[in-house]
PDB file of C-alpha atoms in Angstrom:
ATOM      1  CA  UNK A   1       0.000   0.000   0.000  1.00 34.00           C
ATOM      2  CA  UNK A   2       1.369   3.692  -0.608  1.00 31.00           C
ATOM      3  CA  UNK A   3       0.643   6.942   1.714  1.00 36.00           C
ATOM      4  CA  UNK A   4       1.838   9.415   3.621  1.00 35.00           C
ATOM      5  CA  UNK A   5       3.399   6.938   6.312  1.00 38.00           C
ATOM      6  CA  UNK A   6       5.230   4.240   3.713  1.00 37.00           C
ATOM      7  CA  UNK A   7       8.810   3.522   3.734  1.00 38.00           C
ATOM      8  CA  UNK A   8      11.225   5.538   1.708  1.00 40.00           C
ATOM      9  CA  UNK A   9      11.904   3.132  -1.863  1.00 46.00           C
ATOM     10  CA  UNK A  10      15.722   3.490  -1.183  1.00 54.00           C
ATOM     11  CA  UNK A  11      17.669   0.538   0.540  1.00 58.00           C
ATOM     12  CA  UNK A  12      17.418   0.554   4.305  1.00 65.00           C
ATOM     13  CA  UNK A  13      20.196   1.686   6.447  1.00 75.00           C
ATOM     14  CA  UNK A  14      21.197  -1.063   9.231  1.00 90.00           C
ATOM     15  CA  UNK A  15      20.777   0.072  12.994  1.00 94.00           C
ATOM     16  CA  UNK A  16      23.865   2.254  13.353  1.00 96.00           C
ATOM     17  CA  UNK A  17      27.177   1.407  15.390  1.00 97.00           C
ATOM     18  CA  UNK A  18      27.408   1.281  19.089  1.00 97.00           C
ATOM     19  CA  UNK A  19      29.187   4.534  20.400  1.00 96.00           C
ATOM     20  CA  UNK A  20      32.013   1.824  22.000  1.00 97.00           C
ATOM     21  CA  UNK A  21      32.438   0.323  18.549  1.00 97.00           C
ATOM     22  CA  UNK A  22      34.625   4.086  17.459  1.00 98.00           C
ATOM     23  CA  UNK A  23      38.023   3.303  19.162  1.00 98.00           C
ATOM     24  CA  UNK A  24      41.460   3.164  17.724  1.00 97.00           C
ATOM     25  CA  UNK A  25      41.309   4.524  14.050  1.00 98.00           C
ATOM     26  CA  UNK A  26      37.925   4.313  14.296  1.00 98.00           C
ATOM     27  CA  UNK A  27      37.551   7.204  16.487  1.00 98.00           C
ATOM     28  CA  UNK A  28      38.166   9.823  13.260  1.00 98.00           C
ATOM     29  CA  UNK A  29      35.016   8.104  11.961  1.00 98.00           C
ATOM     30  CA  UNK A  30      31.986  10.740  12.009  1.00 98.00           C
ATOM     31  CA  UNK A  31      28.868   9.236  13.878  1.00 97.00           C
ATOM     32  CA  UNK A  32      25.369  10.231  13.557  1.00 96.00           C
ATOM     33  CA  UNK A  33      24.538  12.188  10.499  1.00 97.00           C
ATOM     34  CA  UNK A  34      26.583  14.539   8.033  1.00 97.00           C
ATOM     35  CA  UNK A  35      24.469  16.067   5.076  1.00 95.00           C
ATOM     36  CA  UNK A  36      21.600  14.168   5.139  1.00 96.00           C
ATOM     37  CA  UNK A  37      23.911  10.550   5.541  1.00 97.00           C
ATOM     38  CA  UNK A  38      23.330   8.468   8.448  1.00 97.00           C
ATOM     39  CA  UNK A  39      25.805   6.398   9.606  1.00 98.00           C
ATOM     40  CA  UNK A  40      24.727   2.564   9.255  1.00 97.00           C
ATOM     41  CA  UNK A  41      25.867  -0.717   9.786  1.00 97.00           C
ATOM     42  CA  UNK A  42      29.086  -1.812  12.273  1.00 97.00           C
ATOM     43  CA  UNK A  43      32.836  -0.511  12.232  1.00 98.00           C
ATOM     44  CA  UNK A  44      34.895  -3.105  10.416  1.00 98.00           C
ATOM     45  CA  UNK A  45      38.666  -2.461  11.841  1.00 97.00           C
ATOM     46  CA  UNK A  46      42.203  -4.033  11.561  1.00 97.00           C
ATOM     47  CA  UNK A  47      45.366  -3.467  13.159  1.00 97.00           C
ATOM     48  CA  UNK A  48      48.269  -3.636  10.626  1.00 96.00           C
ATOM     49  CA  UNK A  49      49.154  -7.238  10.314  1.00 96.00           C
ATOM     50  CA  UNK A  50      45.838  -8.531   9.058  1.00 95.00           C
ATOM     51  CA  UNK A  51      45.435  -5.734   6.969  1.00 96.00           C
ATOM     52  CA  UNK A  52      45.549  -7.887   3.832  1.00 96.00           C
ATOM     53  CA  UNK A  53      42.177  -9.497   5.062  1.00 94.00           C
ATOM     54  CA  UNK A  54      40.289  -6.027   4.363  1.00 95.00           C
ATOM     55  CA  UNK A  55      42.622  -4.495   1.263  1.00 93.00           C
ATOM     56  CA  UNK A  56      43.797  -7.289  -0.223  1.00 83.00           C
ATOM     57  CA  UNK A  57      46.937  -6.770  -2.226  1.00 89.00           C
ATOM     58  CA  UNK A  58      47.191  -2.864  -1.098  1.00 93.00           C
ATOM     59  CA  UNK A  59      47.918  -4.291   2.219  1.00 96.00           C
ATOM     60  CA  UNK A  60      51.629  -3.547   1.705  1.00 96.00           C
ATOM     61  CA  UNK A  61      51.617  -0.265   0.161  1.00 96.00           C
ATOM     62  CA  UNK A  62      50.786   1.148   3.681  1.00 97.00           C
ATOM     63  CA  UNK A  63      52.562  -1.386   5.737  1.00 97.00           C
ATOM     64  CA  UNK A  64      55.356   0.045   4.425  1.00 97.00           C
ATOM     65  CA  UNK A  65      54.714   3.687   5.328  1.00 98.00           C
ATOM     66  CA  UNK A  66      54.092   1.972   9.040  1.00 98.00           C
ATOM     67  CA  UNK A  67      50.648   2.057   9.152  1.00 98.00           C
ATOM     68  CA  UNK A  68      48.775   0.843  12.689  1.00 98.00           C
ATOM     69  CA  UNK A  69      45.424   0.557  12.447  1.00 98.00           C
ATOM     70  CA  UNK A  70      42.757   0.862   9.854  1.00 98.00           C
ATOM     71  CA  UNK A  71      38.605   1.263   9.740  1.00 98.00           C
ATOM     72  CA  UNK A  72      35.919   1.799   7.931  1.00 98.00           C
ATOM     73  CA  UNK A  73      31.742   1.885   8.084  1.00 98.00           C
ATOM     74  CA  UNK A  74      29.394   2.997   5.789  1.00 98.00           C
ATOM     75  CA  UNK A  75      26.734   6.216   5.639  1.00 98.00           C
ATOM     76  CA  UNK A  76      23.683   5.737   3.829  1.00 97.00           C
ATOM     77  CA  UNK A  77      21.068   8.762   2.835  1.00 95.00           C
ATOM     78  CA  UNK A  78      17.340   7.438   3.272  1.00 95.00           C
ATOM     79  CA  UNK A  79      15.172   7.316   0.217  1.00 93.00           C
ATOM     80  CA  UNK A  80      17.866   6.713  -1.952  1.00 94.00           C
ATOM     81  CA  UNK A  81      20.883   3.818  -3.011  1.00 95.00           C
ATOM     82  CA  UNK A  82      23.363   6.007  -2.272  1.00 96.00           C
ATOM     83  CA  UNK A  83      25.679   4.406   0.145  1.00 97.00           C
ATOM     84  CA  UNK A  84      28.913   6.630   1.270  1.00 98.00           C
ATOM     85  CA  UNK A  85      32.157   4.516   2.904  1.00 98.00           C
ATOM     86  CA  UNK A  86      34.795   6.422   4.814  1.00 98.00           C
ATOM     87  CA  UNK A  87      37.915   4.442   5.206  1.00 98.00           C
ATOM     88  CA  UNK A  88      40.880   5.752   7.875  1.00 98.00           C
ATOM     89  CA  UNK A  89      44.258   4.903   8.017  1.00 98.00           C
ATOM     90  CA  UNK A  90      46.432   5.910  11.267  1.00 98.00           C
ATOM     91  CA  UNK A  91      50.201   5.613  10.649  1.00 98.00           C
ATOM     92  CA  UNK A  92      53.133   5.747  13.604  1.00 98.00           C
ATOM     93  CA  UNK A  93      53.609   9.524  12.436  1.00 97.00           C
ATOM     94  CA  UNK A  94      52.705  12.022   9.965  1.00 97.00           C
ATOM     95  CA  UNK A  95      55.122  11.487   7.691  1.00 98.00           C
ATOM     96  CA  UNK A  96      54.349   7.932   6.972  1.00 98.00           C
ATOM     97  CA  UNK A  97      50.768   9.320   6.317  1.00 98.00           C
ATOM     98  CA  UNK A  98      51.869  12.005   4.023  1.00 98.00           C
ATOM     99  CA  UNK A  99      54.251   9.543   2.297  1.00 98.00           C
ATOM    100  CA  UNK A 100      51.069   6.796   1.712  1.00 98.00           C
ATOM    101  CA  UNK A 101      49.210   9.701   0.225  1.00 98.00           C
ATOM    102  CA  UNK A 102      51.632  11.468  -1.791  1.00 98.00           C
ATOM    103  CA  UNK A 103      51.882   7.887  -3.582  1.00 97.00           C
ATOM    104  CA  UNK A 104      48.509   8.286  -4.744  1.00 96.00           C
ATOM    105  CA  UNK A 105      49.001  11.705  -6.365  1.00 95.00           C
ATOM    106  CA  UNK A 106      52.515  10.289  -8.335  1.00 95.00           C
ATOM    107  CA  UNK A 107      51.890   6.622  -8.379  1.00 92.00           C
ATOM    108  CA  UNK A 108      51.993   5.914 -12.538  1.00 89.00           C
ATOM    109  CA  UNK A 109      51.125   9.965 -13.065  1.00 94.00           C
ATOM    110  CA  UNK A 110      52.369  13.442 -12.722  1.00 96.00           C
ATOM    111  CA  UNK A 111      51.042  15.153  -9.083  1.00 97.00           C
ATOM    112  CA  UNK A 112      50.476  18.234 -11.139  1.00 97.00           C
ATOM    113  CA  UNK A 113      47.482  16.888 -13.351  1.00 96.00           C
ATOM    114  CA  UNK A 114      45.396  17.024 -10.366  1.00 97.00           C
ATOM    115  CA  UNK A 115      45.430  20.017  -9.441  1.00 97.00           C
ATOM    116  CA  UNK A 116      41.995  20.976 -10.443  1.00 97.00           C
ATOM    117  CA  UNK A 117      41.334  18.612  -8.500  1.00 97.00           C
ATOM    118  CA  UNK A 118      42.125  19.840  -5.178  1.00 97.00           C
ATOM    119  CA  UNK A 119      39.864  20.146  -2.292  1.00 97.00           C
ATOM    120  CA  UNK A 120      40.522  22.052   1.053  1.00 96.00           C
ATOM    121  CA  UNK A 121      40.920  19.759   3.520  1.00 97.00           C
ATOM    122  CA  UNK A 122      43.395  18.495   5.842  1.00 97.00           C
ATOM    123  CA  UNK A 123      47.132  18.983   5.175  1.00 97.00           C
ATOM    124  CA  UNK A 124      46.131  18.349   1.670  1.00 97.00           C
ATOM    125  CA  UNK A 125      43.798  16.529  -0.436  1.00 98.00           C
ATOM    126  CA  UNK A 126      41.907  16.351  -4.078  1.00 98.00           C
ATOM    127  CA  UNK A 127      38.640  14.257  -5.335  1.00 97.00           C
ATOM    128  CA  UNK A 128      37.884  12.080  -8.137  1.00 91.00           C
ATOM    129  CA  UNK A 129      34.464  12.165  -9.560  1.00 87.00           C
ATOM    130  CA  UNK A 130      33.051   9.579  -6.893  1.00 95.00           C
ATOM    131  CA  UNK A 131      36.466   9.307  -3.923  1.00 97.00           C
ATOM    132  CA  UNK A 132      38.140  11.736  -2.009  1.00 98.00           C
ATOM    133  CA  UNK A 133      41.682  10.984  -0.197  1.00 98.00           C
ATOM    134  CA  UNK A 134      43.116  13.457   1.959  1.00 98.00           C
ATOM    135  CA  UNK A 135      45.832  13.717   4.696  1.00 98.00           C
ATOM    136  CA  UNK A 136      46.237  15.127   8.201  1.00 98.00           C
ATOM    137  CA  UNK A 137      48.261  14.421  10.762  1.00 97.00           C
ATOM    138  CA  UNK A 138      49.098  10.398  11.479  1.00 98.00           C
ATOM    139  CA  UNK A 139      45.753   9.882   8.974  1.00 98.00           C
ATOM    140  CA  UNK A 140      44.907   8.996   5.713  1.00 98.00           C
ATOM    141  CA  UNK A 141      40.849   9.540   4.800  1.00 98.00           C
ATOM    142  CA  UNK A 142      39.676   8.173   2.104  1.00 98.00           C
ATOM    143  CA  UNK A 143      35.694   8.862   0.958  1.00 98.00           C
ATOM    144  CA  UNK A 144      33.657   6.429  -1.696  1.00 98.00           C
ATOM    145  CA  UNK A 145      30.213   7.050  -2.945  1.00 97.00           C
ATOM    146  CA  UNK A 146      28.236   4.607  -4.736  1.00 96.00           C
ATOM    147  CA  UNK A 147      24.651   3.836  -5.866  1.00 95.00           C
ATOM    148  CA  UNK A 148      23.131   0.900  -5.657  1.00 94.00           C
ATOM    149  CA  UNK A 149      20.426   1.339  -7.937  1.00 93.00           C
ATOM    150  CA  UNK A 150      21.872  -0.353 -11.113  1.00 88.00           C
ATOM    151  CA  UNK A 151      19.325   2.252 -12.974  1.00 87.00           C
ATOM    152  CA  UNK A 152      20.987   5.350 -11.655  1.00 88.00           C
ATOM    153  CA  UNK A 153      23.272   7.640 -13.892  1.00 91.00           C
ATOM    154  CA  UNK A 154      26.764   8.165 -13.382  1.00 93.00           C
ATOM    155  CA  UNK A 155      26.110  11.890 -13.879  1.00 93.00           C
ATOM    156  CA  UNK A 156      23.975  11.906 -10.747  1.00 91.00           C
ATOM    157  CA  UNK A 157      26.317   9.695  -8.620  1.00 94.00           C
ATOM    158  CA  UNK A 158      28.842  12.557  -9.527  1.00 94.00           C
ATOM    159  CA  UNK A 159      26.526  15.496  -8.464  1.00 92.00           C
ATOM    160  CA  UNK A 160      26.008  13.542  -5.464  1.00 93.00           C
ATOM    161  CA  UNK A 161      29.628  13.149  -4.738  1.00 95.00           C
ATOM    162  CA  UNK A 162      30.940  16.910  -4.970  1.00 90.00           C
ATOM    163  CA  UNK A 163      28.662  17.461  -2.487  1.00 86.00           C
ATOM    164  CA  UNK A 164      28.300  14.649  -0.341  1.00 95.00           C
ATOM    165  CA  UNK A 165      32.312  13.351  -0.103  1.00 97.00           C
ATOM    166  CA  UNK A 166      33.737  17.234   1.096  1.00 97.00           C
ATOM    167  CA  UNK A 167      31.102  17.315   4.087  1.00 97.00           C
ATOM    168  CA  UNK A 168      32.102  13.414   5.033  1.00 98.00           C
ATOM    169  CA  UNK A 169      35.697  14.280   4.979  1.00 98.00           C
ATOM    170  CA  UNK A 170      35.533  17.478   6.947  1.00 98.00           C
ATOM    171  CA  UNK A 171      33.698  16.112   9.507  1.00 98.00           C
ATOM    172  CA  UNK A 172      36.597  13.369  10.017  1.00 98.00           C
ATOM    173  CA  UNK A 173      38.970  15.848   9.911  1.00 98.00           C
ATOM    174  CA  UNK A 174      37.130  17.534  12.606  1.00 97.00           C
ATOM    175  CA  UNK A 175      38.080  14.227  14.785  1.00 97.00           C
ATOM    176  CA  UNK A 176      41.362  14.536  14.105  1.00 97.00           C
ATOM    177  CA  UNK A 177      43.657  15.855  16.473  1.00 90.00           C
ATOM    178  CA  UNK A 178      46.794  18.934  15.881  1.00 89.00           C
ATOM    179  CA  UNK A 179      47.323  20.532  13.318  1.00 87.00           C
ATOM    180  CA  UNK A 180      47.179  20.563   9.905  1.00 90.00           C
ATOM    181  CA  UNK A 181      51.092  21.383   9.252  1.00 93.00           C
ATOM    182  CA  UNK A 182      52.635  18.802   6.633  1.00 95.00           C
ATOM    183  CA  UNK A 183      55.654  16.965   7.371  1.00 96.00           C
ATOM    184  CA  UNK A 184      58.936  19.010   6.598  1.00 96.00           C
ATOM    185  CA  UNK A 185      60.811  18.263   3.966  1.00 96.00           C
ATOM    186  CA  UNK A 186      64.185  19.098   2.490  1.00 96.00           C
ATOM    187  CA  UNK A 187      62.687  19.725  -0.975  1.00 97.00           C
ATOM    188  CA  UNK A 188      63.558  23.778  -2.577  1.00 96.00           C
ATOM    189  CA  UNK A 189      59.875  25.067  -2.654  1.00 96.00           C
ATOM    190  CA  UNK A 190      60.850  27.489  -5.713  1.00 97.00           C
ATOM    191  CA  UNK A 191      59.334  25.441  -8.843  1.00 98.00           C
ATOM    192  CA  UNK A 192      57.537  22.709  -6.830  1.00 98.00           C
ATOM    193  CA  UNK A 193      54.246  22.108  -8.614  1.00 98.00           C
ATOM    194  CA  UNK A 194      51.117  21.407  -6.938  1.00 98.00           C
ATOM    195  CA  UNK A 195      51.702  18.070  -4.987  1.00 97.00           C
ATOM    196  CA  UNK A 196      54.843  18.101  -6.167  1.00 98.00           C
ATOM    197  CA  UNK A 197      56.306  17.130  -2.899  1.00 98.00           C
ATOM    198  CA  UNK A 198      55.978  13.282  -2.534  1.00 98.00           C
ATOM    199  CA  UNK A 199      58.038  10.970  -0.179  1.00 98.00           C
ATOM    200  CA  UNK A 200      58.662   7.699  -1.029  1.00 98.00           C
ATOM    201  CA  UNK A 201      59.362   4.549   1.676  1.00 97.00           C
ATOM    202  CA  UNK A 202      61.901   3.117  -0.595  1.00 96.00           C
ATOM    203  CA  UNK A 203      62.369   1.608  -4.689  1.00 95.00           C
ATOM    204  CA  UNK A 204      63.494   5.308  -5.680  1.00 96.00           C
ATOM    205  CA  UNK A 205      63.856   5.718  -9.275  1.00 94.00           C
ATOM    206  CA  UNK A 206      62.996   1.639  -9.279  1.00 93.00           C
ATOM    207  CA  UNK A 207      66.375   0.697  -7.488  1.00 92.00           C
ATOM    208  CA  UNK A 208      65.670  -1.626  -5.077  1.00 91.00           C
ATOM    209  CA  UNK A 209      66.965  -1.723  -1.175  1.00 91.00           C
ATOM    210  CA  UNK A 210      67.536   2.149  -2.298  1.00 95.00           C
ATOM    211  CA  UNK A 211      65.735   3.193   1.228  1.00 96.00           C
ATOM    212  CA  UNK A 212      63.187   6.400   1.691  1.00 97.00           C
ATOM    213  CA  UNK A 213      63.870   9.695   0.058  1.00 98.00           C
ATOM    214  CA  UNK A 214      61.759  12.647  -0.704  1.00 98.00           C
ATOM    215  CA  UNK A 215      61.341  13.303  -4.414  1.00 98.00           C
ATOM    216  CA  UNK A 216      60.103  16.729  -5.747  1.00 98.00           C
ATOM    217  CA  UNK A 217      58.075  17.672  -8.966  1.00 98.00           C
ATOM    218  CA  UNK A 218      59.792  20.519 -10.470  1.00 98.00           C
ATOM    219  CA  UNK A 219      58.815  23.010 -13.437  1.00 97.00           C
ATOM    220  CA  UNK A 220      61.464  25.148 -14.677  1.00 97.00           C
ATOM    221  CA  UNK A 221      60.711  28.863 -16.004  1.00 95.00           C
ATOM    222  CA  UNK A 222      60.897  27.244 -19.364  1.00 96.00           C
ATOM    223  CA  UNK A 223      57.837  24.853 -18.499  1.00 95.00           C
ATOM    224  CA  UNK A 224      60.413  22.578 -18.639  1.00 96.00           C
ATOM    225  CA  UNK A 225      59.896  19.341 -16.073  1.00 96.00           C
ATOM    226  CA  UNK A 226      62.227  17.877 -14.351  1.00 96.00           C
ATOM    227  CA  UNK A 227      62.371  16.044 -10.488  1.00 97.00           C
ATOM    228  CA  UNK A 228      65.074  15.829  -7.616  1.00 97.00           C
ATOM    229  CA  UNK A 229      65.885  13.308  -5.202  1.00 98.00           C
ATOM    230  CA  UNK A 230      67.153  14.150  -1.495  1.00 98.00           C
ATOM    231  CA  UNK A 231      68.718  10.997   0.362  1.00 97.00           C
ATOM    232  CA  UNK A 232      69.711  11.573   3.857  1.00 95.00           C
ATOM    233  CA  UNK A 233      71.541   8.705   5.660  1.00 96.00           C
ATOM    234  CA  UNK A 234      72.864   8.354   9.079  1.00 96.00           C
ATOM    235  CA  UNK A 235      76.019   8.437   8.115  1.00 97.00           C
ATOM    236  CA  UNK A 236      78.694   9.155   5.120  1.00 97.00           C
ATOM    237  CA  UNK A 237      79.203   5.337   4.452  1.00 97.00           C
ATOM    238  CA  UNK A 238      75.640   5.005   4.060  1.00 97.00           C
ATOM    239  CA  UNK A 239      75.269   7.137   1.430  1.00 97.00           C
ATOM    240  CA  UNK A 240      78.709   6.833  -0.277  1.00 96.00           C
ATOM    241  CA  UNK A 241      76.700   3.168  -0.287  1.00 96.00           C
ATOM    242  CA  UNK A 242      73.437   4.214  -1.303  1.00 96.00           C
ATOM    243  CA  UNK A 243      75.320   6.566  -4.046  1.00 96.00           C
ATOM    244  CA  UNK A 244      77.102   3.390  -5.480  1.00 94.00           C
ATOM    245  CA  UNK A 245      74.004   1.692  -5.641  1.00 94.00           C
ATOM    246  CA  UNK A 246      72.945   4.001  -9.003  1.00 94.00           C
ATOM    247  CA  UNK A 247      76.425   3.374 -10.572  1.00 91.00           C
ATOM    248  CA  UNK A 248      74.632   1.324 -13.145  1.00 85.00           C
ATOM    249  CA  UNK A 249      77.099   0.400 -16.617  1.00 81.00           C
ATOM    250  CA  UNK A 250      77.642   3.235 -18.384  1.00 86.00           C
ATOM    251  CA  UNK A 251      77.826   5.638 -15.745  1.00 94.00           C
ATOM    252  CA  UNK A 252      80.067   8.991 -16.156  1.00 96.00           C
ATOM    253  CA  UNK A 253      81.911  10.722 -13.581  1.00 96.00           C
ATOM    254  CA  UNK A 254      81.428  14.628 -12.801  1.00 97.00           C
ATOM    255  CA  UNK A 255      83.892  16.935 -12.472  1.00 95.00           C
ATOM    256  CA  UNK A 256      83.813  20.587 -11.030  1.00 96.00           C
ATOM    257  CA  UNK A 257      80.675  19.804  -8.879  1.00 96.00           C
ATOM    258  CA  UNK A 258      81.725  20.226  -5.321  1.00 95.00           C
ATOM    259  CA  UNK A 259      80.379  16.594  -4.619  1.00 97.00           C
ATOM    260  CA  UNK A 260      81.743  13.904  -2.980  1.00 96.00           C
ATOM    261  CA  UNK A 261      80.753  11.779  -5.430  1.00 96.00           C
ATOM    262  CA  UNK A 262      79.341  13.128  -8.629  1.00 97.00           C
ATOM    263  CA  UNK A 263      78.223  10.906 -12.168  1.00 97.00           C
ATOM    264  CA  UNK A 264      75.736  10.921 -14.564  1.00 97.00           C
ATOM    265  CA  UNK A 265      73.742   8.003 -15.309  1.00 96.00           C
ATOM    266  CA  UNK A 266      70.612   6.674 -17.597  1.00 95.00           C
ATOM    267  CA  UNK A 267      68.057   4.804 -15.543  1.00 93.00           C
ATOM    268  CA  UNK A 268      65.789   2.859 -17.243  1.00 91.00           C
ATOM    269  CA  UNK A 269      62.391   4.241 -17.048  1.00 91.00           C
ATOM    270  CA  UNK A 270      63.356   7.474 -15.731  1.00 93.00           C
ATOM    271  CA  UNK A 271      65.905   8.599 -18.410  1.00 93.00           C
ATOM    272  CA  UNK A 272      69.467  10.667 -17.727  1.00 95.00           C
ATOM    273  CA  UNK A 273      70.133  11.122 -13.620  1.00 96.00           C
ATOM    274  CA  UNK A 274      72.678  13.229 -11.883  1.00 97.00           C
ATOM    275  CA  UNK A 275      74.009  11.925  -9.039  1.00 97.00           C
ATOM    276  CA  UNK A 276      75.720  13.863  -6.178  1.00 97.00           C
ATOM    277  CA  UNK A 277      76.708  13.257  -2.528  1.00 97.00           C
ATOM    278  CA  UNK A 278      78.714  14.982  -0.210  1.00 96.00           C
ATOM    279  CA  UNK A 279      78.465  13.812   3.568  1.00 97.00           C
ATOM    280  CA  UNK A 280      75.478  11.861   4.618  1.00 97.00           C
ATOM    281  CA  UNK A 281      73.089  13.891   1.805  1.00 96.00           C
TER     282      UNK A 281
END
């Protein structure tokens, strides 16, 4: 029967969480309702190790940034499909966040070409069509929106989403504690591009056991690209070891530079490379 007093046609939302169930990560997680989404259904969470049961093969992309704990539940907005997910990462520190989510604005692409995309949030952050990731403090956020109704358009899951994924994250970000400073870095701010400072756990320029580094996205004043690479070990050795490591056949000594060590090289992939150390940089 139809009236005033029937259900909405959109897919129920499950009783909500208990209050106890927002601990650990979960705690960032926004309870209640945020624009018209009510939280629904339990708090699925993981500590680092079983990770792999909940992401699959991600698992070790933030196991090696040191994550700690993950969660997730979902938010659902009554007579509709829509269904909203808010995912949280908590590393040891900030900089392992930062590093996990500077990976997905360089992973395969340039950091630059999403800069349209950008979203005020956090320490930093942008949004695809239907996912937002942003970063602040020891967190990573990450916002889906779907629709369930296998008749709906993806031009209205989209409208949905620019409004819809901004409110979720800011209320998460409201949970979070400090600041929302980024991790320093050693990186020359003149020429970054937008995102341009990323920060790697280790593989630089594909060289394995290479360690972490950050790497900055440069654009000269002649629009032309180019990146740098800042190593800092604990001690001379270390890099004079970590230098060695990119002496790949056909490398070419520098002279004149003021470097410790100083060669050019070609690295597959990643094309002609300057190397330089002096001291433990």
């Amino acid at each position: 029967a139809s009236g005033a007093n029937a259900p909405p046609s959109g897919a129920a939302a499950a009783a909500p969480a208990a209050a106890a169930d927002f601990i650990l990560a979960a705690r960032v997680l926004p309870q209640g309702e945020v624009s018209g989404f009510r939280q629904s259904g339990g708090v699925i969470r993981s500590n680092a190790q079983n990770l792999f049961q909940q992401i699959d093969g991600d698992a070790p992309s933030y196991q090696n940034y040191s994550v700690r704990e993950y969660a997730k539940t979902d938010y659902r907005k009554p007579g509709t499909k829509l269904v909203a997910t808010v995912s949280v990462y908590e590393f040891e520190n900030a900089l392992g966040a930062f590093g996990r989510y500077s990976m997905h604005l360089s992973s395969s692409r340039d950091p630059a070409s999403l800069e349209s995309q950008a979203v005020s949030v956090g320490a930093a952050g942008f949004q695809g069509r239907p996912q937002l990731i942003f970063v602040q403090g020891a967190f990573l956020v990450q916002v889906d929106l779907a629709d369930e109704d296998e008749d709906a358009s993806e031009a209205a899951l989209y409208a949905a989403a620019r409004e819809t994924l901004l409110a979720l994250a800011r209320a998460a970000a409201e949970r979070i504690p400090g600041d929302n400073a980024r991790p320093a870095s050693p990186l020359v701010p003149d020429e970054l591009v937008w995102g341009g400072a990323t920060y790697a756990s280790g593989n630089v320029l594909d060289v394995e056991s290479s360690g972490p580094a950050w790497i900055g996205w440069y654009r000269a004043a002649d629009a032309k690209r180019y990146r740098l690479v800042a190593f800092e070990r604990e001690s001379a050795d270390a890099a004079r070891a970590l230098a060695n490591r990119y002496k790949l056949r056909g490398s070419a000594p520098l002279a004149n530079t003021g470097a410790e060590d100083a060669f050019a090289v070609t690295i597959p992939n990643h094309g002609d490379v300057v190397v330089l150390r002096r001291g433990t940089a």
